[in-house]
Tab-separated table of C-alpha atoms in Angstrom:
chain	number	residue	atom	x	y	z
Z	1	MET	CA	10.376	3.813	48.668
Z	2	GLU	CA	10.931	0.131	47.974
Z	3	SER	CA	7.279	-0.369	46.990
Z	4	MET	CA	7.477	2.559	44.558
Z	5	SER	CA	10.564	1.036	42.958
Z	6	THR	CA	8.825	-2.324	42.658
Z	7	HIS	CA	5.785	-0.639	41.109
Z	8	HIS	CA	8.027	1.229	38.658
Z	9	ASN	CA	9.822	-1.981	37.633
Z	10	SER	CA	6.546	-3.786	37.104
Z	11	GLN	CA	5.387	-1.015	34.781
Z	12	LYS	CA	8.588	-1.345	32.753
Z	13	ARG	CA	8.087	-5.084	32.461
Z	14	VAL	CA	4.553	-4.577	31.160
Z	15	VAL	CA	5.750	-2.165	28.463
Z	16	SER	CA	8.531	-4.550	27.413
Z	17	PHE	CA	6.023	-7.348	27.158
Z	18	PHE	CA	3.724	-5.445	24.811
Z	19	ILE	CA	6.426	-4.200	22.425
Z	20	TRP	CA	7.950	-7.667	22.042
Z	21	ASP	CA	6.967	-9.020	18.644
Z	22	PRO	CA	7.956	-12.661	18.079
Z	23	GLU	CA	7.206	-12.455	14.347
Z	24	LEU	CA	9.543	-9.505	13.835
Z	25	GLU	CA	12.169	-11.183	16.026
Z	26	ARG	CA	11.940	-14.284	13.830
Z	27	LYS	CA	12.325	-12.202	10.664
Z	28	ILE	CA	15.335	-10.364	12.074
Z	29	ASP	CA	17.019	-13.639	13.043
Z	30	CYS	CA	16.318	-14.995	9.564
Z	31	GLU	CA	17.964	-11.981	7.904
Z	32	VAL	CA	21.003	-12.257	10.213
Z	33	LYS	CA	21.437	-15.871	9.111
Z	34	MET	CA	21.001	-14.783	5.494
Z	35	ILE	CA	23.826	-12.270	5.843
Z	36	ASP	CA	26.098	-14.912	7.383
Z	37	GLY	CA	25.313	-17.299	4.547
Z	38	ILE	CA	25.780	-14.697	1.821
Z	39	SER	CA	29.114	-13.644	3.321
Z	40	LYS	CA	30.326	-17.226	3.059
Z	41	LEU	CA	29.092	-17.455	-0.518
Z	42	LEU	CA	31.051	-14.327	-1.421
Z	43	ASN	CA	34.250	-16.021	-0.272
Z	44	VAL	CA	33.749	-18.843	-2.771
Z	45	ALA	CA	32.059	-16.981	-5.645
Z	46	THR	CA	34.024	-17.390	-8.872
Z	47	THR	CA	32.045	-15.447	-11.475
Z	48	LEU	CA	31.112	-11.801	-11.781
Z	49	GLU	CA	27.387	-12.596	-11.931
Z	50	GLN	CA	27.496	-14.616	-8.712
Z	51	THR	CA	29.365	-11.862	-6.912
Z	52	ILE	CA	26.939	-9.140	-8.023
Z	53	GLU	CA	23.891	-11.181	-6.973
Z	54	CYS	CA	25.431	-11.776	-3.541
Z	55	HIS	CA	26.067	-8.065	-3.062
Z	56	LYS	CA	22.482	-7.285	-4.014
Z	57	ALA	CA	21.204	-9.867	-1.528
Z	58	LEU	CA	23.325	-8.238	1.194
Z	59	ILE	CA	21.756	-4.844	0.566
Z	60	LEU	CA	18.246	-6.296	0.698
Z	61	SER	CA	18.897	-8.137	3.979
Z	62	GLN	CA	20.452	-5.039	5.525
Z	63	GLN	CA	17.505	-2.861	4.554
Z	64	ARG	CA	14.979	-5.427	5.792
Z	65	ILE	CA	16.628	-5.530	9.207
Z	66	LEU	CA	16.612	-1.735	9.461
Z	67	ALA	CA	12.954	-1.704	8.388
Z	68	PHE	CA	12.040	-4.296	11.041
Z	69	MET	CA	13.816	-2.229	13.695
Z	70	THR	CA	11.914	0.871	12.615
Z	71	GLU	CA	8.652	-1.080	12.819
Z	72	LEU	CA	9.445	-2.112	16.404
Z	73	GLN	CA	10.080	1.522	17.302
Z	74	ARG	CA	6.805	2.536	15.669
Z	75	LYS	CA	4.900	-0.048	17.698
Z	76	GLN	CA	6.549	1.210	20.850
Z	77	GLN	CA	5.480	4.777	20.082
Z	78	ASN	CA	1.916	3.651	19.373
Z	79	LEU	CA	1.687	2.249	22.899
Z	80	LEU	CA	1.896	5.807	24.218
Z	81	LYS	CA	-1.132	6.849	22.202
Z	82	HIS	CA	-4.694	6.506	23.451
Z	83	ASP	CA	-6.947	3.908	21.896
Z	84	ASN	CA	-8.912	5.361	19.033
Z	85	THR	CA	-12.316	3.845	18.330
Z	86	ASN	CA	-13.176	6.320	15.582
Z	87	LEU	CA	-13.544	5.295	11.979
Z	88	GLU	CA	-10.328	4.916	10.010
Z	89	PRO	CA	-9.991	5.189	6.226
Z	90	THR	CA	-9.819	1.947	4.300
Z	91	LYS	CA	-6.511	0.875	2.817
Z	92	ALA	CA	-5.323	0.761	-0.772
Z	93	THR	CA	-3.187	-1.099	-3.273
Z	94	ILE	CA	-0.078	0.831	-4.355
Z	95	ILE	CA	1.559	0.119	-7.724
Z	96	LEU	CA	4.900	1.507	-8.906
Z	97	SER	CA	6.032	0.571	-12.418
Z	98	ASP	CA	7.725	1.698	-15.638
Z	99	ILE	CA	10.747	3.302	-13.966
Z	100	ARG	CA	13.028	5.004	-16.503
Z	101	LEU	CA	16.331	6.545	-15.436
Z	102	PRO	CA	18.065	8.629	-18.139
Z	103	LEU	CA	21.858	8.374	-18.307
Z	104	VAL	CA	24.331	11.232	-18.812
Z	105	TRP	CA	27.702	9.612	-19.494
Z	106	THR	CA	29.444	12.926	-20.121
Z	107	ILE	CA	29.519	13.676	-16.396
Z	108	MET	CA	31.479	10.507	-15.617
Z	109	LYS	CA	35.254	10.673	-16.011
Z	110	ALA	CA	36.463	7.113	-16.494
Z	111	LYS	CA	37.840	4.744	-19.081
Z	112	LEU	CA	35.424	3.137	-21.528
Z	113	GLU	CA	35.825	-0.349	-20.044
Z	114	GLN	CA	35.063	1.063	-16.590
Z	115	LYS	CA	31.673	2.464	-17.612
Z	116	LYS	CA	29.772	-0.712	-16.800
Z	117	PHE	CA	27.266	-0.911	-13.976
Z	118	ALA	CA	24.764	-3.256	-12.374
Z	119	VAL	CA	21.714	-1.276	-11.200
Z	120	PHE	CA	18.492	-2.051	-9.333
Z	121	CYS	CA	15.794	-0.154	-7.438
Z	122	LEU	CA	14.460	-0.821	-3.966
Z	123	ALA	CA	10.983	0.284	-2.854
Z	124	ARG	CA	9.897	0.334	0.783
Z	125	ILE	CA	6.656	1.038	2.645
Z	126	GLY	CA	6.959	0.448	6.379
Z	127	CYS	CA	8.742	-2.884	6.843
Z	128	ARG	CA	7.736	-4.200	3.424
Z	129	ILE	CA	10.503	-4.101	0.810
Z	130	LEU	CA	10.312	-4.924	-2.896
Z	131	ASP	CA	13.095	-4.778	-5.453
Z	132	THR	CA	13.392	-4.692	-9.222
Z	133	LYS	CA	15.387	-7.055	-11.364
Z	134	MET	CA	19.026	-6.244	-11.933
Z	135	LYS	CA	19.903	-4.222	-15.031
Z	136	SER	CA	23.344	-4.217	-16.652
Z	137	ILE	CA	24.338	-1.068	-18.521
Z	138	ASP	CA	27.387	0.224	-20.379
Z	139	LYS	CA	28.444	3.265	-22.396
Z	140	LYS	CA	25.979	2.354	-25.169
Z	141	SER	CA	22.968	2.570	-22.837
Z	142	THR	CA	20.940	5.783	-22.919
Z	143	GLU	CA	18.554	4.911	-20.084
Z	144	ILE	CA	17.794	2.271	-17.471
Z	145	PHE	CA	14.274	0.893	-17.939
Z	146	PHE	CA	12.763	-1.294	-15.210
Z	147	THR	CA	9.679	-3.155	-16.428
Z	148	ASP	CA	8.908	-4.551	-12.971
Z	149	LYS	CA	5.542	-3.850	-11.377
Z	150	LEU	CA	6.033	-3.324	-7.626
Z	151	ILE	CA	2.725	-3.923	-5.834
Z	152	PHE	CA	2.014	-3.180	-2.166
Z	153	ASN	CA	-1.319	-4.387	-0.775
Z	154	ASN	CA	-3.303	-3.088	2.220
Z	155	VAL	CA	-1.423	0.207	2.513
Z	156	PRO	CA	-2.777	2.884	4.923
Z	157	HIS	CA	-3.655	6.349	3.647
Z	158	ASP	CA	-0.752	8.122	5.366
Z	159	PHE	CA	1.909	5.972	3.709
Z	160	GLN	CA	5.269	7.025	2.336
Z	161	LEU	CA	6.927	4.952	-0.365
Z	162	TYR	CA	10.708	5.287	-0.406
Z	163	LEU	CA	12.353	4.518	-3.739
Z	164	GLU	CA	16.132	4.054	-3.734
Z	165	VAL	CA	18.507	3.500	-6.649
Z	166	TYR	CA	21.552	1.291	-6.062
Z	167	ALA	CA	24.473	0.751	-8.438
Z	168	LEU	CA	27.712	-1.205	-8.558
Z	169	ASN	CA	30.566	-0.605	-10.988
Z	170	LYS	CA	31.398	-4.027	-12.385
Z	171	SER	CA	35.116	-3.280	-12.410
Z	172	LEU	CA	34.958	-3.086	-8.594
Z	173	ALA	CA	32.799	-6.158	-8.026
Z	174	LEU	CA	35.663	-8.648	-7.827
Z	175	SER	CA	38.069	-6.292	-6.060
Z	176	SER	CA	39.353	-7.597	-2.708
Z	177	SER	CA	40.857	-4.415	-1.284
Z	178	VAL	CA	40.199	-3.621	2.346
Z	179	LYS	CA	38.230	-0.482	1.494
Z	180	ASP	CA	35.756	-2.435	-0.621
Z	181	PHE	CA	34.763	-4.687	2.238
Z	182	ALA	CA	32.551	-3.357	5.002
Z	183	ASN	CA	33.143	-3.387	8.666
Z	184	ARG	CA	30.891	-5.609	10.637
Z	185	TYR	CA	27.250	-4.660	10.735
Z	186	SER	CA	27.460	-2.282	13.651
Z	187	TYR	CA	23.750	-1.498	13.430
Z	188	PHE	CA	23.052	-4.980	14.840
Z	189	SER	CA	24.533	-3.978	18.174
Z	190	THR	CA	23.169	-0.442	17.923
Z	191	TYR	CA	19.587	-1.174	16.889
Z	192	GLY	CA	19.308	-4.938	17.104
Z	193	SER	CA	17.504	-6.987	19.709
Z	194	TYR	CA	19.428	-8.625	22.523
Z	195	LYS	CA	18.702	-12.029	21.037
Z	196	SER	CA	20.106	-11.105	17.621
Z	197	THR	CA	23.194	-9.401	19.053
Z	198	ARG	CA	23.958	-12.360	21.295
Z	199	LYS	CA	23.814	-14.758	18.340
Z	200	ILE	CA	26.283	-12.627	16.363
Z	201	LYS	CA	28.689	-12.514	19.310
Z	202	GLU	CA	28.507	-16.291	19.674
Z	203	THR	CA	29.247	-16.733	15.976
Z	204	ASN	CA	32.191	-14.324	16.174
Z	205	SER	CA	33.734	-16.176	19.090
Z	206	THR	CA	33.435	-19.622	17.450
Z	207	ASN	CA	34.559	-18.708	13.955
Z	208	HIS	CA	36.689	-15.612	13.547
Z	209	LYS	CA	36.998	-15.965	9.790
Z	210	SER	CA	33.255	-16.071	9.127
Z	211	SER	CA	32.702	-13.196	11.577
Z	212	ILE	CA	34.228	-10.706	9.150
Z	213	GLN	CA	30.912	-9.683	7.634
Z	214	GLN	CA	31.093	-8.313	4.152
Z	215	GLN	CA	28.866	-5.402	3.299
Z	216	SER	CA	27.388	-4.962	-0.137
Z	217	LYS	CA	29.467	-3.043	-2.640
Z	218	PHE	CA	26.299	-1.579	-4.107
Z	219	VAL	CA	26.151	2.151	-3.451
Z	220	LEU	CA	23.031	4.209	-2.781
Z	221	ILE	CA	22.965	6.696	-5.666
Z	222	ALA	CA	19.646	8.527	-5.280
Z	223	ARG	CA	16.266	8.361	-3.603
Z	224	THR	CA	12.796	9.870	-3.693
Z	225	ILE	CA	9.510	9.637	-1.807
Z	226	PHE	CA	6.021	8.901	-3.164
Z	227	THR	CA	2.899	9.872	-1.231
Z	228	LYS	CA	-0.832	9.923	-1.818
Z	229	GLY	CA	-0.513	13.118	-3.829
Z	230	SER	CA	2.036	11.540	-6.196
Z	231	ALA	CA	-0.506	9.305	-7.943
Z	232	HIS	CA	-1.197	9.847	-11.634
Z	233	LYS	CA	-2.976	7.783	-14.266
Z	234	MET	CA	-0.059	8.176	-16.672
Z	235	ALA	CA	3.688	7.784	-16.297
Z	236	LYS	CA	5.134	11.223	-15.592
Z	237	VAL	CA	8.387	13.007	-14.856
Z	238	ARG	CA	9.525	12.865	-11.230
Z	239	TYR	CA	12.655	13.956	-9.410
Z	240	LEU	CA	15.421	12.216	-7.486
Z	241	LYS	CA	17.425	13.484	-4.545
Z	242	MET	CA	21.027	12.571	-5.296
Z	243	GLU	CA	23.202	11.218	-2.495
Z	244	ARG	CA	26.555	12.847	-1.779
Z	245	LEU	CA	29.235	12.021	-4.344
Z	246	GLN	CA	31.397	9.000	-3.652
Z	247	GLU	CA	35.135	9.469	-3.189
Z	248	ASN	CA	35.785	6.919	-5.914
Z	249	PRO	CA	34.504	8.352	-9.242
Z	250	LEU	CA	33.945	4.824	-10.543
Z	251	MET	CA	31.099	4.437	-8.019
Z	252	GLN	CA	29.140	7.422	-9.329
Z	253	LEU	CA	26.288	6.266	-11.564
Z	254	PRO	CA	25.711	9.029	-14.176
Z	255	ILE	CA	21.911	9.339	-13.937
Z	256	HIS	CA	19.854	12.497	-14.311
Z	257	THR	CA	17.973	14.019	-11.386
Z	258	SER	CA	14.683	13.706	-13.276
Z	259	PHE	CA	13.203	10.346	-14.199
Z	260	ILE	CA	9.913	8.809	-15.344
Z	261	ALA	CA	7.712	6.439	-13.339
Z	262	HIS	CA	4.109	5.276	-13.248
Z	263	PHE	CA	2.602	5.490	-9.757
Z	264	THR	CA	-1.026	4.547	-9.144
Z	265	ILE	CA	-3.223	4.023	-6.109
Z	266	GLN	CA	-6.293	1.770	-5.981
Z	267	PRO	CA	-8.279	2.469	-2.782
Z	268	LEU	CA	-10.343	-0.498	-1.638
Z	269	CYS	CA	-13.381	1.764	-1.225
Z	270	TYR	CA	-13.360	2.214	-5.017
Z	271	THR	CA	-12.247	-1.221	-6.170
Z	272	SER	CA	-14.039	-3.579	-3.749
Z	273	LEU	CA	-17.252	-5.149	-4.966
Z	274	ALA	CA	-19.336	-3.762	-2.113
Z	275	THR	CA	-19.108	-2.079	1.265
Z	276	LEU	CA	-22.608	-3.137	2.355
Z	277	ILE	CA	-25.492	-4.973	0.699
Z	278	GLY	CA	-29.051	-5.011	1.992
Z	279	VAL	CA	-32.703	-4.126	1.519
Z	280	LEU	CA	-33.971	-0.555	1.856
Z	281	GLU	CA	-37.466	0.827	1.423
Z	282	SER	CA	-38.578	4.128	-0.033
Z	283	ASP	CA	-42.195	5.186	-0.729
Z	284	ASN	CA	-43.391	1.661	0.097
Z	285	VAL	CA	-41.113	0.191	-2.574
Z	286	GLN	CA	-38.332	-2.206	-1.563
Z	287	TYR	CA	-34.908	-1.998	-3.192
Z	288	SER	CA	-31.882	-4.258	-3.162
Z	289	CYS	CA	-29.121	-1.763	-2.359
Z	290	ILE	CA	-25.356	-1.717	-2.400
Z	291	ILE	CA	-22.677	0.826	-1.413
Z	292	THR	CA	-19.772	0.781	-3.857
Z	293	ALA	CA	-17.339	3.092	-5.649
Z	294	GLY	CA	-18.790	6.329	-4.298
Z	295	PHE	CA	-22.459	5.488	-4.966
Z	296	LEU	CA	-25.486	4.051	-3.201
Z	297	ASN	CA	-27.044	1.910	-5.927
Z	298	GLY	CA	-30.422	0.234	-5.761
Z	299	LYS	CA	-32.775	-1.778	-7.921
Z	300	GLU	CA	-36.381	-2.537	-7.180
Z	301	ILE	CA	-37.228	-5.961	-5.784
Z	302	MET	CA	-39.784	-7.226	-8.288
Z	303	ARG	CA	-42.645	-9.482	-7.245
Z	304	ASP	CA	-43.484	-10.319	-10.841
Z	305	ASN	CA	-42.185	-9.905	-14.374
Z	306	PHE	CA	-44.977	-7.658	-15.607
Z	307	SER	CA	-43.311	-4.266	-15.319
Z	308	ASP	CA	-39.992	-2.500	-15.723
Z	309	GLN	CA	-37.572	-2.588	-12.836
Z	310	HIS	CA	-36.984	0.763	-11.155
Z	311	ARG	CA	-33.327	1.665	-10.376
Z	312	PHE	CA	-31.453	4.537	-8.724
Z	313	SER	CA	-27.839	5.572	-8.186
Z	314	ILE	CA	-27.092	8.240	-5.550
Z	315	PRO	CA	-23.533	9.653	-5.313
Z	316	ILE	CA	-21.708	9.566	-1.973
Z	317	THR	CA	-19.283	12.493	-1.825
Z	318	SER	CA	-17.125	14.133	0.815
Z	319	GLU	CA	-19.949	16.659	1.296
Z	320	THR	CA	-22.713	14.082	1.790
Z	321	ILE	CA	-24.585	14.297	5.113
Z	322	ILE	CA	-26.248	11.279	6.723
Z	323	SER	CA	-28.951	11.867	9.322
Z	324	SER	CA	-31.053	9.264	11.104
Z	325	CYS	CA	-34.557	9.089	12.539
Z	326	ASP	CA	-34.440	6.306	15.113
Z	327	ASP	CA	-38.153	6.566	15.905
Z	328	GLN	CA	-39.107	5.913	12.300
Z	329	LEU	CA	-36.211	3.515	11.583
Z	330	SER	CA	-35.062	5.627	8.660
Z	331	PHE	CA	-32.102	7.678	7.470
Z	332	ILE	CA	-31.701	10.529	5.006
Z	333	VAL	CA	-28.918	10.871	2.417
Z	334	ASP	CA	-28.466	14.595	1.824
Z	335	ASN	CA	-26.425	15.786	-1.165
Z	336	HIS	CA	-26.332	19.521	-1.779
Z	337	ASP	CA	-26.220	19.091	-5.541
Z	338	PHE	CA	-28.530	16.083	-5.827
Z	339	GLY	CA	-31.169	16.669	-3.162
Z	340	GLN	CA	-32.323	14.293	-0.436
Z	341	ALA	CA	-33.478	10.691	-0.328
Z	342	GLU	CA	-35.040	8.932	2.670
Z	343	PHE	CA	-34.829	5.186	3.255
Z	344	PHE	CA	-36.523	2.903	5.785
Z	345	VAL	CA	-35.294	-0.322	7.381
Z	346	GLN	CA	-36.829	-3.060	9.515
Z	347	ASP	CA	-34.926	-2.701	12.799
Z	348	LEU	CA	-32.496	-0.482	14.713
Z	349	PHE	CA	-29.535	-2.851	14.232
Z	350	THR	CA	-29.877	-2.635	10.439
Z	351	LEU	CA	-30.266	1.136	10.662
Z	352	ASN	CA	-26.998	1.493	12.594
Z	353	ASN	CA	-25.199	-0.757	10.123
Z	354	TRP	CA	-26.279	1.364	7.143
Z	355	ILE	CA	-25.427	4.646	8.851
Z	356	ARG	CA	-21.979	3.435	9.900
Z	357	ALA	CA	-21.271	2.007	6.424
Z	358	LEU	CA	-22.276	5.267	4.760
Z	359	GLN	CA	-20.218	7.355	7.175
Z	360	GLN	CA	-17.245	5.049	6.546
Z	361	HIS	CA	-17.675	5.476	2.795
Z	362	ILE	CA	-17.828	9.261	3.139
Z	363	LEU	CA	-14.583	9.191	5.138
Z	364	ASP	CA	-12.938	6.965	2.508
Z	365	ILE	CA	-14.063	9.205	-0.358
Z	366	ARG	CA	-12.762	12.279	1.449
Z	367	THR	CA	-9.432	10.612	2.257
Z	368	TRP	CA	-8.695	9.164	-1.207
Z	369	LYS	CA	-10.305	11.966	-3.210
Z	370	LEU	CA	-7.023	12.975	-4.890
Z	371	THR	CA	-6.548	9.488	-6.333
Z	372	PHE	CA	-9.991	9.029	-7.890
Z	373	GLU	CA	-9.381	10.634	-11.282
Z	374	HIS	CA	-6.010	8.877	-11.653
Z	375	SER	CA	-7.250	5.319	-11.119
Z	376	SER	CA	-8.238	3.376	-14.228
Z	377	SER	CA	-9.612	0.352	-12.357
Z	378	ILE	CA	-12.449	2.224	-10.644
Z	379	ARG	CA	-15.992	1.336	-11.684
Z	380	ARG	CA	-17.774	4.581	-12.484
Z	381	TYR	CA	-21.518	5.125	-12.165
Z	382	SER	CA	-23.716	7.998	-13.263
Z	383	TYR	CA	-26.286	9.782	-11.144
Z	384	GLN	CA	-29.750	8.273	-11.382
Z	385	PRO	CA	-32.232	9.883	-8.992
Z	386	LEU	CA	-34.580	8.032	-6.704
Z	387	THR	CA	-38.055	8.974	-7.957
Z	388	SER	CA	-41.183	7.717	-6.261
Z	389	LEU	CA	-43.665	5.698	-8.282
Z	390	SER	CA	-46.781	7.722	-9.004
Z	391	LYS	CA	-50.270	6.327	-8.450
Z	392	SER	CA	-50.887	6.284	-12.196
Z	393	SER	CA	-47.796	4.135	-12.796
Z	394	ILE	CA	-48.924	1.688	-10.114
Z	395	ILE	CA	-52.389	1.472	-11.735
Z	396	ASP	CA	-50.769	0.931	-15.134
Z	397	ARG	CA	-48.706	-1.896	-13.695
Z	398	ASN	CA	-51.800	-3.604	-12.296
Z	399	LEU	CA	-53.680	-3.222	-15.595
Z	400	ILE	CA	-50.776	-4.729	-17.519
Z	401	LYS	CA	-50.581	-7.574	-15.038
Z	402	GLU	CA	-54.305	-8.335	-15.312
Z	403	SER	CA	-54.176	-8.201	-19.110
Z	404	ILE	CA	-51.313	-10.706	-19.237
Z	405	LEU	CA	-53.106	-13.039	-16.811
Z	406	ARG	CA	-56.286	-13.012	-18.980
Z	407	THR	CA	-54.231	-13.814	-22.067
Z	408	LYS	CA	-52.618	-16.759	-20.336
Z	409	ALA	CA	-56.007	-18.018	-19.102
Z	410	ARG	CA	-57.489	-17.978	-22.621
Z	411	SER	CA	-54.509	-19.855	-24.042
Z	412	LEU	CA	-55.011	-22.581	-21.422
Z	413	GLY	CA	-58.756	-22.791	-22.188
Z	414	MET	CA	-59.818	-21.744	-18.776
């Protein structure tokens, strides 16, 4: 019984070891220190602008900590999954910009001087958080327009982008009532690591005054989620999910449930210069080939300058089938709409590389298919079939070559 208990404890220690992430721990500790520092700054802030910036910084630090905790939980869950050696879709660059929030002041019951807000947006994918610049609005404003371009790099295909709108009524920014200040950040002890929680307790015991952590007075007004299917080449109307109404009417930002935003996706399989570059042979003609942006492109490797260079461009679609012939060191690209093309290589290692690269590209095209027509940065090619050189064209090339050589010989007096 004792040996079973020892074995069980050793298994628990192994799991704890693998889910420990020193980089995330360092980031969490950094944000905890940021909150302590910002809380102290709030106690000495003298202007409205300083106070608002401090409250925004508090929100950002809070959300980063929660995002880091979620990332730790995700890593823990991934440990329970089996290793997957299959191909995975390439990642993408996500861009959110041109956010326009229309205002409806008629729904807000307050005095004219109380209709002044500071507003910003927060965007999050996984544990990465970006924010817009602060916008100040009053009764004269008809919309809130954020010109920021929020860019997330190396985003997986199954992402979710959470967009949140935060607002603070300026008449409440300098208020010092008990209700306006937050209780201590209880989520540290609920979700936080032992190391982070211990540091907070030590700080509380040494300095009671600084331990009263102030929470941001910014209020979450609305949120929405962007996914792969949300991409569009133009800014379009989208919809917000409004949070429950605040008890204090002065904290209710009068925005409409519909808004405008530009959301684009740039998959690396479309925007990268090349997936694979190499030499392929077809009908005894060698081509310099490249896989890029949904096409297998090739141009003939010329031994001289006496003839036109032959080129081809074969589309790689979600329906493309790749089959190999190991004995002949060749593979066939089969497109239902564009026919077949067979290519030869020099060795089995090169053959496997081309087949895997093509299969990867097919998976990428299938995964990011919805985003293709809405991406303006994609290089687009047109279908150019691979046609074999006829015997007559080869003879014509040789005749042209001989004619040019005779001309050069005469000019040199040979």
